[in-house]
Short mmCIF file of C-alpha atoms in Angstrom, two decimals:
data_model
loop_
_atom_site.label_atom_id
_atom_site.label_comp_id
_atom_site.label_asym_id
_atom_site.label_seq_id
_atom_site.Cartn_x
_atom_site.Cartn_y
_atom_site.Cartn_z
CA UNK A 1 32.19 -13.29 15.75
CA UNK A 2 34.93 -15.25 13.97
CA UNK A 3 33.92 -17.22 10.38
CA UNK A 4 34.17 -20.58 12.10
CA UNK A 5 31.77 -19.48 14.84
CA UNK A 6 29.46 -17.90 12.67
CA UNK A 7 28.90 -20.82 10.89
CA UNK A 8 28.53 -22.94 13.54
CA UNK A 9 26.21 -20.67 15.19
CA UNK A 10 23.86 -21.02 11.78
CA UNK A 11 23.94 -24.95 12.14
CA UNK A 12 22.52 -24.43 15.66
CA UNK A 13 19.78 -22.42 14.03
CA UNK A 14 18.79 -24.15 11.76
CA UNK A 15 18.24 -26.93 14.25
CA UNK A 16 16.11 -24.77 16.13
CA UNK A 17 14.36 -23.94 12.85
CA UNK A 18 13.45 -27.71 12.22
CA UNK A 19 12.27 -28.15 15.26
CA UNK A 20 9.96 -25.37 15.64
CA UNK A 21 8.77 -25.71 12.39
CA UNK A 22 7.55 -29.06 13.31
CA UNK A 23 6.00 -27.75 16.45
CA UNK A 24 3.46 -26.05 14.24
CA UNK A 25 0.98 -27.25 11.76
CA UNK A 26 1.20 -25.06 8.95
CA UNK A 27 -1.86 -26.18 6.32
CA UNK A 28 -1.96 -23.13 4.31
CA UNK A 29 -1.31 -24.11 0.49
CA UNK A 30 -0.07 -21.03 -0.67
CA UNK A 31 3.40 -20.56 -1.94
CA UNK A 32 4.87 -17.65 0.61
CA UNK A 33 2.85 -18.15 4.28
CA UNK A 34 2.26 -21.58 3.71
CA UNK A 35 3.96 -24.82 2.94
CA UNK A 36 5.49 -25.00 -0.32
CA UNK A 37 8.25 -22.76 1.34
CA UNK A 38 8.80 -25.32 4.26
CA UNK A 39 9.15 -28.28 1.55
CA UNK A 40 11.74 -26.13 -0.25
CA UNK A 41 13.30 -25.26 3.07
CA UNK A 42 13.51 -29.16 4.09
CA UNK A 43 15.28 -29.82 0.31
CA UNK A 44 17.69 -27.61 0.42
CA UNK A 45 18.69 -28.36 4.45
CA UNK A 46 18.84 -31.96 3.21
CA UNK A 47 21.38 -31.09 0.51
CA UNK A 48 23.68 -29.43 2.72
CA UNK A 49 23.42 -31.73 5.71
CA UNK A 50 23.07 -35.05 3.92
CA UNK A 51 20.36 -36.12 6.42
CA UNK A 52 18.00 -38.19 5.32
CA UNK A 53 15.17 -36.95 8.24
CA UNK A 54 14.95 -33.49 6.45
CA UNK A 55 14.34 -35.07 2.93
CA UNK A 56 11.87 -37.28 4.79
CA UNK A 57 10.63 -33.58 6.39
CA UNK A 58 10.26 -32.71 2.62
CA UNK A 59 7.86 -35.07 1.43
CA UNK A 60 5.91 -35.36 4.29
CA UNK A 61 5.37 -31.98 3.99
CA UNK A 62 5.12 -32.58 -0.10
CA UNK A 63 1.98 -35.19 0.75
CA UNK A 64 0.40 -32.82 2.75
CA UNK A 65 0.03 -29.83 0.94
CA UNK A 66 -1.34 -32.43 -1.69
CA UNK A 67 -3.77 -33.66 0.92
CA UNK A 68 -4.89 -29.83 1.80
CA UNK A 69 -5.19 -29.20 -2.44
CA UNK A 70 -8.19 -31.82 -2.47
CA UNK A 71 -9.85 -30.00 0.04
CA UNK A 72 -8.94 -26.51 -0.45
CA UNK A 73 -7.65 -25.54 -4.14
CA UNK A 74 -6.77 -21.97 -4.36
CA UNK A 75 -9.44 -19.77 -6.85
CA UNK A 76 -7.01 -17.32 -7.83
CA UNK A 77 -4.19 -17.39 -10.02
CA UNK A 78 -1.84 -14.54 -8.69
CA UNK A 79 1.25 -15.91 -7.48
CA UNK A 80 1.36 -14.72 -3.64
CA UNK A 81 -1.86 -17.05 -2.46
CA UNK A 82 -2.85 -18.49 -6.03
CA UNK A 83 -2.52 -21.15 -8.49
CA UNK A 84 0.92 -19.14 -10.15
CA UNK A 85 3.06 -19.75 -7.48
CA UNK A 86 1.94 -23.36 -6.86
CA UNK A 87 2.80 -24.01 -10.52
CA UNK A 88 6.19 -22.35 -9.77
CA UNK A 89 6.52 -24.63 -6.85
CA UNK A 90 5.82 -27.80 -8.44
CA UNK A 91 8.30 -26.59 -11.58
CA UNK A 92 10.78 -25.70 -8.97
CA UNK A 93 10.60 -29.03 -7.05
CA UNK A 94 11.49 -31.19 -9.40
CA UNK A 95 14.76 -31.07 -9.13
CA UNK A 96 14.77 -32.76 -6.14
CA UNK A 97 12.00 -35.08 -6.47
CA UNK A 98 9.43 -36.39 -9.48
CA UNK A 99 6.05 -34.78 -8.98
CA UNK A 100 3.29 -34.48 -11.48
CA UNK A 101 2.23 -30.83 -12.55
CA UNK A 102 -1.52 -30.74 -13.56
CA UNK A 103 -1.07 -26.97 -14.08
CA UNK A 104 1.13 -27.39 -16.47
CA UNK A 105 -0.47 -28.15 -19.31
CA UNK A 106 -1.19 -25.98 -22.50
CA UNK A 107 -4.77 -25.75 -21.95
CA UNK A 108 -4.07 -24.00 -18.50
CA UNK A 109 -1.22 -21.78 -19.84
CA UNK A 110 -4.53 -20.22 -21.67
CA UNK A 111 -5.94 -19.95 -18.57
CA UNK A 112 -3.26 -17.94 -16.91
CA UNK A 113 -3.38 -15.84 -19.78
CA UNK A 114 -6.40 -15.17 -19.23
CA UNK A 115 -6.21 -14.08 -15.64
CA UNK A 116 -3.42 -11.97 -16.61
CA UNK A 117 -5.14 -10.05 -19.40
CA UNK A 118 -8.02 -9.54 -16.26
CA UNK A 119 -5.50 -7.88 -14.29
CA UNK A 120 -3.82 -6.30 -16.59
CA UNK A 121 -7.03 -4.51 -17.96
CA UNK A 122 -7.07 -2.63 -14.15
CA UNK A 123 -3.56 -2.18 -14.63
CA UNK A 124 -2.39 -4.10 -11.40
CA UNK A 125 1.39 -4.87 -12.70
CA UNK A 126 2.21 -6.56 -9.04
CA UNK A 127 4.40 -8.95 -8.71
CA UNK A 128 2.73 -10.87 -5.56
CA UNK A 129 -1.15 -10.07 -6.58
CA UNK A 130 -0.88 -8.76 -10.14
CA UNK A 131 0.07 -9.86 -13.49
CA UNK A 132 3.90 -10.04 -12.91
CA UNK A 133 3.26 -13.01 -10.82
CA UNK A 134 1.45 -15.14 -12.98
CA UNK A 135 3.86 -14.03 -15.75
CA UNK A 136 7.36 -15.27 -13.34
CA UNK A 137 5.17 -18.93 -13.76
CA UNK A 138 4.59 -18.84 -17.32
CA UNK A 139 8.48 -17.70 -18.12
CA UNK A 140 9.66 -20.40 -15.44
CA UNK A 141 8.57 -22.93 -18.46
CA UNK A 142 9.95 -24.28 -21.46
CA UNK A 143 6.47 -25.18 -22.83
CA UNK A 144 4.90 -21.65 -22.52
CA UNK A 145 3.93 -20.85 -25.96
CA UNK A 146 6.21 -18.00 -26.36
CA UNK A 147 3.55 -15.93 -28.76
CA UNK A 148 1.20 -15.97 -26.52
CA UNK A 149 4.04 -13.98 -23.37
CA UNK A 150 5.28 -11.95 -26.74
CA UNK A 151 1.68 -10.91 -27.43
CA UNK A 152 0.72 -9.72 -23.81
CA UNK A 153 3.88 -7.22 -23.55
CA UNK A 154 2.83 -6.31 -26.92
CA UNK A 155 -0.81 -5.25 -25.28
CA UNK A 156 1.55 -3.73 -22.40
CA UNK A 157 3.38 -1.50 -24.17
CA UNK A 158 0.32 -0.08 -26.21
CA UNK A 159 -1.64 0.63 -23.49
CA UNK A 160 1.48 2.24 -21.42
CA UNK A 161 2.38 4.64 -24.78
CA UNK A 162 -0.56 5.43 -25.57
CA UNK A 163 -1.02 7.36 -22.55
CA UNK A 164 -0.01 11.27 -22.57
CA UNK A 165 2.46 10.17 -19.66
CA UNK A 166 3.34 6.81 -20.21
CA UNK A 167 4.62 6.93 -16.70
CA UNK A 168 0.96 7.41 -15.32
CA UNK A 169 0.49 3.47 -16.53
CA UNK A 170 1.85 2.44 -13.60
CA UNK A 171 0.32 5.26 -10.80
CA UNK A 172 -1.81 3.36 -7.99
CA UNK A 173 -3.55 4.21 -4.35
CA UNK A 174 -3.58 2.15 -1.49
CA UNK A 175 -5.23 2.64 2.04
CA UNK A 176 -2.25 5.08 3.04
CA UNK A 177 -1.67 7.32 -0.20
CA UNK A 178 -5.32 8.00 -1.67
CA UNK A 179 -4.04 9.63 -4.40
CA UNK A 180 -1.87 8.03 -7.71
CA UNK A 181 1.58 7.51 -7.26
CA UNK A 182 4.11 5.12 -8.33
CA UNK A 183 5.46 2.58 -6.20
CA UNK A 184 9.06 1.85 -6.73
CA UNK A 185 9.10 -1.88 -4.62
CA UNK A 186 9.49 -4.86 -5.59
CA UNK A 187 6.76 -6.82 -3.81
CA UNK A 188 4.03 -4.02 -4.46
CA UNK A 189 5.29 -2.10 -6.62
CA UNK A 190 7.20 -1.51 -10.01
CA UNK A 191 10.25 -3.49 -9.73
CA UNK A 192 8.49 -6.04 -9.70
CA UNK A 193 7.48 -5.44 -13.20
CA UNK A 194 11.08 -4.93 -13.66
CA UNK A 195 12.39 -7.66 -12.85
CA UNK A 196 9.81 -9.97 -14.82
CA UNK A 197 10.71 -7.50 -18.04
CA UNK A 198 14.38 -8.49 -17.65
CA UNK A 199 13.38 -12.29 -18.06
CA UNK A 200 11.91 -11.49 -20.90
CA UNK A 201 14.52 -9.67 -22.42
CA UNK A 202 17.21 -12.35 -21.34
CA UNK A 203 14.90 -14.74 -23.14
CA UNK A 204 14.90 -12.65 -26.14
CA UNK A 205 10.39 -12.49 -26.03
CA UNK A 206 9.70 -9.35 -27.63
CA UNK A 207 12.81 -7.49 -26.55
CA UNK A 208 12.83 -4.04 -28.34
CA UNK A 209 9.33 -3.62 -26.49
CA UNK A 210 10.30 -4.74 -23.16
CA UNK A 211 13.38 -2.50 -23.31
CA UNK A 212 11.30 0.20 -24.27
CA UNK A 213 8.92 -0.41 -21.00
CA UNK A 214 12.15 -1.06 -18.91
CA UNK A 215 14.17 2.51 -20.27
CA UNK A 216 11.16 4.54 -19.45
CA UNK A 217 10.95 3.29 -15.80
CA UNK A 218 14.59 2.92 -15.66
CA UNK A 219 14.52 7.10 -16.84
CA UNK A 220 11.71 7.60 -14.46
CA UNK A 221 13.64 6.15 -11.29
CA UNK A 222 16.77 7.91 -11.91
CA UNK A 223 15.35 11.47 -12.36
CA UNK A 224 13.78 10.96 -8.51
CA UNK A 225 17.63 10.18 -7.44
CA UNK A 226 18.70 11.37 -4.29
CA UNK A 227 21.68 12.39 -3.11
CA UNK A 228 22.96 9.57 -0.58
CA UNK A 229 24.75 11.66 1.89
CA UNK A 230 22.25 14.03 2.75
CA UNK A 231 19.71 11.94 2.74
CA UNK A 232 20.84 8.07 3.82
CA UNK A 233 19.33 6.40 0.90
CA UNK A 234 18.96 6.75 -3.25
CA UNK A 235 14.96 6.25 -3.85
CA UNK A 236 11.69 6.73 -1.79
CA UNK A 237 9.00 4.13 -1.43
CA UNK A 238 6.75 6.01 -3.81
CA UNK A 239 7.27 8.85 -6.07
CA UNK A 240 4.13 11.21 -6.05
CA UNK A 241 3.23 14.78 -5.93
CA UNK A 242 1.33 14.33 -2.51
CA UNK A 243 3.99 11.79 -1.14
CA UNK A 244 5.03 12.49 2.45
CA UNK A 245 8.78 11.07 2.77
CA UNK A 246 9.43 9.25 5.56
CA UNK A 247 13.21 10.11 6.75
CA UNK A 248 13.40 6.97 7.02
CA UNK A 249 13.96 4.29 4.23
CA UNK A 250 14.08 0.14 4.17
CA UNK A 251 17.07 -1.76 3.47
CA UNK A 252 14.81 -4.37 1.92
CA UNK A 253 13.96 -6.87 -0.30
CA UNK A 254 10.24 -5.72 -0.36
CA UNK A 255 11.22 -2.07 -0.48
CA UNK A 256 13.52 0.77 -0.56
CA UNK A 257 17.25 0.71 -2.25
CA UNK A 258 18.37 -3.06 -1.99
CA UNK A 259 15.94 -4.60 -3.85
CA UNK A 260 15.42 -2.08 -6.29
CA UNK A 261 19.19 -1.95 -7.06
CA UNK A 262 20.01 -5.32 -7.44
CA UNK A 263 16.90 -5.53 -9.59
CA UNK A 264 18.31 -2.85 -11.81
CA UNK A 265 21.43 -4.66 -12.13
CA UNK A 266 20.48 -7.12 -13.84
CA UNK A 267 18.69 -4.74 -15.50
CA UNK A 268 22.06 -3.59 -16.77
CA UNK A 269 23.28 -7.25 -17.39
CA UNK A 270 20.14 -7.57 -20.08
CA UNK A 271 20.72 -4.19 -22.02
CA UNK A 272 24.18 -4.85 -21.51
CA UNK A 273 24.35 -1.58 -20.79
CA UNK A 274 27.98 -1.14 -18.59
CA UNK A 275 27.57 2.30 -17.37
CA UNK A 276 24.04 1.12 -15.79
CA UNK A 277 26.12 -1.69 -14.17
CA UNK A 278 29.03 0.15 -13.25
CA UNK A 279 26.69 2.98 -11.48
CA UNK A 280 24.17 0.74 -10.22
CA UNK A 281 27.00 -1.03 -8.03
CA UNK A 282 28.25 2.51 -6.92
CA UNK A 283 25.13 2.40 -5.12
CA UNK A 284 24.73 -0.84 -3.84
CA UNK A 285 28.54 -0.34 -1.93
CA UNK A 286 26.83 2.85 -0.96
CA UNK A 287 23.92 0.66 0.65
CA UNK A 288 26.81 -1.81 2.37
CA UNK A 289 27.66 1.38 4.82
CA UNK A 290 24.05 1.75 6.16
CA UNK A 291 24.16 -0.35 9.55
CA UNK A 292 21.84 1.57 11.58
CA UNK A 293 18.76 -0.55 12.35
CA UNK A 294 16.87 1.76 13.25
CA UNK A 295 17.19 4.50 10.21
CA UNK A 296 17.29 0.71 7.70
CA UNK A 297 13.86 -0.24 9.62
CA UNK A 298 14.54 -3.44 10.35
CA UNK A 299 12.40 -4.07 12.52
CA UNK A 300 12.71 -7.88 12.67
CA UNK A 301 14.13 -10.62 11.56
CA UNK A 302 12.54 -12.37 8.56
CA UNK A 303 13.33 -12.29 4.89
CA UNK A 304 11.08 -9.99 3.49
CA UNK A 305 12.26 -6.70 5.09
CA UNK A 306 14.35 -8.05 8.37
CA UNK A 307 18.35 -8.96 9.12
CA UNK A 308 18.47 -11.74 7.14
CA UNK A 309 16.88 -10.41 4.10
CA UNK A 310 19.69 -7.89 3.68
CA UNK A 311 21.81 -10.62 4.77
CA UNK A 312 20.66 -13.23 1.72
CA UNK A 313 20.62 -9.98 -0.74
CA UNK A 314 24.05 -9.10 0.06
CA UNK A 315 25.14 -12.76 -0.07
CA UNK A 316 23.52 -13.02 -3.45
CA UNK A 317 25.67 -10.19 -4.50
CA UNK A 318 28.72 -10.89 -3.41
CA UNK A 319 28.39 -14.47 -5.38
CA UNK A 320 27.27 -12.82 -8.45
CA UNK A 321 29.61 -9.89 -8.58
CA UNK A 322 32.80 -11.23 -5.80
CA UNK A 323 33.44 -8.07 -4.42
CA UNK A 324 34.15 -8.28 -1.02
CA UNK A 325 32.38 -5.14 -0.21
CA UNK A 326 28.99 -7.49 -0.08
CA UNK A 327 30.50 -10.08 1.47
CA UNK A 328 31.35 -7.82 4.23
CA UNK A 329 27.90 -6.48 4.23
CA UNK A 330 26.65 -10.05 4.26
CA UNK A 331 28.45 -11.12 7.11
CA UNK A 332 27.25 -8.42 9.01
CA UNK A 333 23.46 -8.80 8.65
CA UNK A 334 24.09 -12.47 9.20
CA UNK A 335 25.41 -11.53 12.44
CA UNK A 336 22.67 -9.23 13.43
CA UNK A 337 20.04 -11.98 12.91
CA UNK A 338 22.13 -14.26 14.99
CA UNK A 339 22.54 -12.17 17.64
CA UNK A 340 18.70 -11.51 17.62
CA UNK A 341 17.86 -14.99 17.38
CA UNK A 342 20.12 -15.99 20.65
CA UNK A 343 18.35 -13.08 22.34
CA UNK A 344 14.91 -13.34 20.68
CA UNK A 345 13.43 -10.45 19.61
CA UNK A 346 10.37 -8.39 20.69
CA UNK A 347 8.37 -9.66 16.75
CA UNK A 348 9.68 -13.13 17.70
CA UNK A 349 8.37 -12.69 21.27
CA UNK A 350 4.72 -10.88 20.22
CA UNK A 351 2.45 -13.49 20.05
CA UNK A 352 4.31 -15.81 22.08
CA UNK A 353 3.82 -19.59 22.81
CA UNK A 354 6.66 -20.35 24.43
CA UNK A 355 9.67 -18.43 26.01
CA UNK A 356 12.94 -18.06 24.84
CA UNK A 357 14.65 -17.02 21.41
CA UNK A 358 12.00 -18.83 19.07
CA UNK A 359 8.98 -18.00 21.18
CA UNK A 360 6.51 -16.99 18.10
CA UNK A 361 6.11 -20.48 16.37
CA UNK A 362 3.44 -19.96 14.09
CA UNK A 363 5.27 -18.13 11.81
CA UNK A 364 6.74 -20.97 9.96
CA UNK A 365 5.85 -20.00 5.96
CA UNK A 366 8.82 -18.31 3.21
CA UNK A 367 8.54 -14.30 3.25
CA UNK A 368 7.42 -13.68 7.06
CA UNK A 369 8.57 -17.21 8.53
CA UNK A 370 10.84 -19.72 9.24
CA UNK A 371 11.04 -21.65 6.04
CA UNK A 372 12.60 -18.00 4.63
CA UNK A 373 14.65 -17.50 7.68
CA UNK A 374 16.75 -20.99 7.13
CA UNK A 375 16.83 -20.56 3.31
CA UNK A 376 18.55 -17.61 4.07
CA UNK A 377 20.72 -18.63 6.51
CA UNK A 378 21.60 -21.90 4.45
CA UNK A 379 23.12 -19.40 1.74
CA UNK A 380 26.03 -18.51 3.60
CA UNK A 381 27.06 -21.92 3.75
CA UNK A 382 29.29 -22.82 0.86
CA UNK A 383 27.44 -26.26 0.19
CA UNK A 384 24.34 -23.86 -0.74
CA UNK A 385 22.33 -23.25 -3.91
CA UNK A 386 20.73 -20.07 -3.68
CA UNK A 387 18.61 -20.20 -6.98
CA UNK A 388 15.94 -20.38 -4.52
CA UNK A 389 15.62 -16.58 -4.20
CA UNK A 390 14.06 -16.62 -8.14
CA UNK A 391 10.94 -16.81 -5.40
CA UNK A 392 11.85 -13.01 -5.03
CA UNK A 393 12.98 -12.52 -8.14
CA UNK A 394 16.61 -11.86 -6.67
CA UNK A 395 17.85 -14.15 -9.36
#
């Protein structure tokens, strides 16, 4: 598929996307299934196209996750389907339009403290549902009173040293490994953590701590390297003593090598550590060569572990690094979504309303949706911001 055709193909799409977007009503408030991702969608469409219906899209959308709020305020304060990604959103936001921010006040910093401290006391680091969430709000502001973020890695990195294995800080179960073991994702798991401790560090809050945290998981990750050829892939999902490997791995944002990587590179830009960056990118043009679908599980097409989450990743890459490896890469996960999307695939089809290509419609939210499906295919166009991926901590 020549350049030219490619991006003409994504226009089409993202035509299709507006319109079945609008065939739904989405009224979930929360930031990644609901609509805060369709009003960031509808900005960023309107920037590159210029048409005034998709910034009108935008605010109608805007005024109606308002109207759901008054009836339906979220209880918790994780960021995945709380109050800390809504507070992201509305920080986010206004760059394109004026909105006021009642979460953003000093009194409710306190409060997200608070639910922080809560989670961290049963040690639930998780980015989506843990304290790494609420954390990406409070460093997403100017205002947060730094001594208060400086103070909770302080509380952190006691409780993670003062254990005999500091590394056992950050075991956990779930319903398919009863027994502790550390998750290496980013959505679930520890580089999520990562990630959040590299904000830190690049805004100099307690940095000799959060390097400490960061060196020991950075240690950890490397020791369970694998070798690439033999096995298709650098890290497992989990690292545990009762961990069953799948032979399979995700080429993911949510798991397995590609987020993890480009998570530790920036890693490497923080502790300006150029070995870490130098080997860390080894890897990644390592991860460019995997193309088989079926051993990269992707299974379908969305952002959080389908076609054109590899595809965004890769793209992010490419424009932070310009090595054409990624670009490459890009191009050809871009493709693969297209080609699903003009074929529609069996996910798209499950569930169906309609026939054709777009058949499931209700699926119209950020990670597992539509909203995240156009962002992403937006970034290969070169009028395209792509600082929207700080939603998935990609930047």
């Amino acid at each position: 598929m020549p350049k030219g055709e490619l991006l003409e193909k994504i226009h089409q799409h993202l035509e299709s996307i507006d319109f079945f977007i609008k065939s739904h009503d989405n009224e979930l408030v929360t930031i990644n299934g609901g609509l805060p991702g369709i009003v960031i969608f509808y900005f960023h469409l309107h920037k590159v196209t210029q048409n005034e219906r998709h910034y009108e899209s935008a605010v109608a959308n805007l005024e109606l996750l308002f109207d759901q709020l008054e009836k339906n305020m979220p209880e918790r304060y994780v960021y995945s389907s709380g109050l800390a990604g809504l507070g992201w959103f509305f920080k986010y936001i206004q760059r394109f339009i004026d909105v006021d921010n009642e979460l953003d006040t000093p009194e409710m910093d306190a409060v997200f403290m608070n639910a922080a401290q809560k989670e961290l006391s049963v040690r639930n680091y998780e980015y989506l549902t843990g304290f790494s969430g609420i954390l990406k709000y409070l460093l997403s502001k100017e205002s947060t009173d730094s001594a208060l973020l400086s103070k909770f890695i302080d509380e952190v990195h006691d409780q993670v040293f003062a254990l005999e294995n500091p590394i056992s800080f950050f075991e956990s179960e779930d319903e398919r490994h009863k027994f502790p073991s550390v998750n290496l994702g980013v959505s679930h798991g520890v580089y999520g953590f990562v990630a959040i401790l590299n904000t830190f560090c690049a805004k100099q809050i307690n940095p000799e701590k959060c390097k400490a945290i960061l060196q020991l998981i950075i240690n950890f990750t490397f020791e369970h390297k694998k070798d690439f050829v033999t096995n298709g892939k650098f890290f497992p999902n989990r690292i545990g003593k009762n961990v069953k490997e799948n032979r399979r791995s995700r080429l993911a944002w949510c798991y397995g090598d590609l987020g993890i990587l480009t998570v530790l590179y920036s890693s490497g830009e923080v502790l300006k550590d150029a070995n870490l960056k130098a080997e860390v990118v080894q890897m990644l043009l390592n991860t460019t060569l995997r193309k088989d679908m079926d051993m990269s599980m992707m299974n379908d097409i969305w952002l959080c572990h389908g076609t054109v989450g590899a595809a965004h990743i890769f793209q992010r890459l490419y424009k932070t690094t310009e090595i054409a490896d990624f670009k490459f890469a890009a191009d050809f996960w871009f493709r693969k979504t297209l080609e699903q999307l003009d074929k529609g695939s069996p996910q798209i089809k499950a569930s169906h309303t309609r026939s054709g290509s777009y058949a499931r419609k209700d699926l119209t939210g950020f990670l597992i949706g539509y909203a995240g499906l156009g962002l992403s295919l937006l970034s290969k166009l070169p009028e395209a911001d792509l600082d929207w991926d700080s939603m998935i901590l990609m930047s």
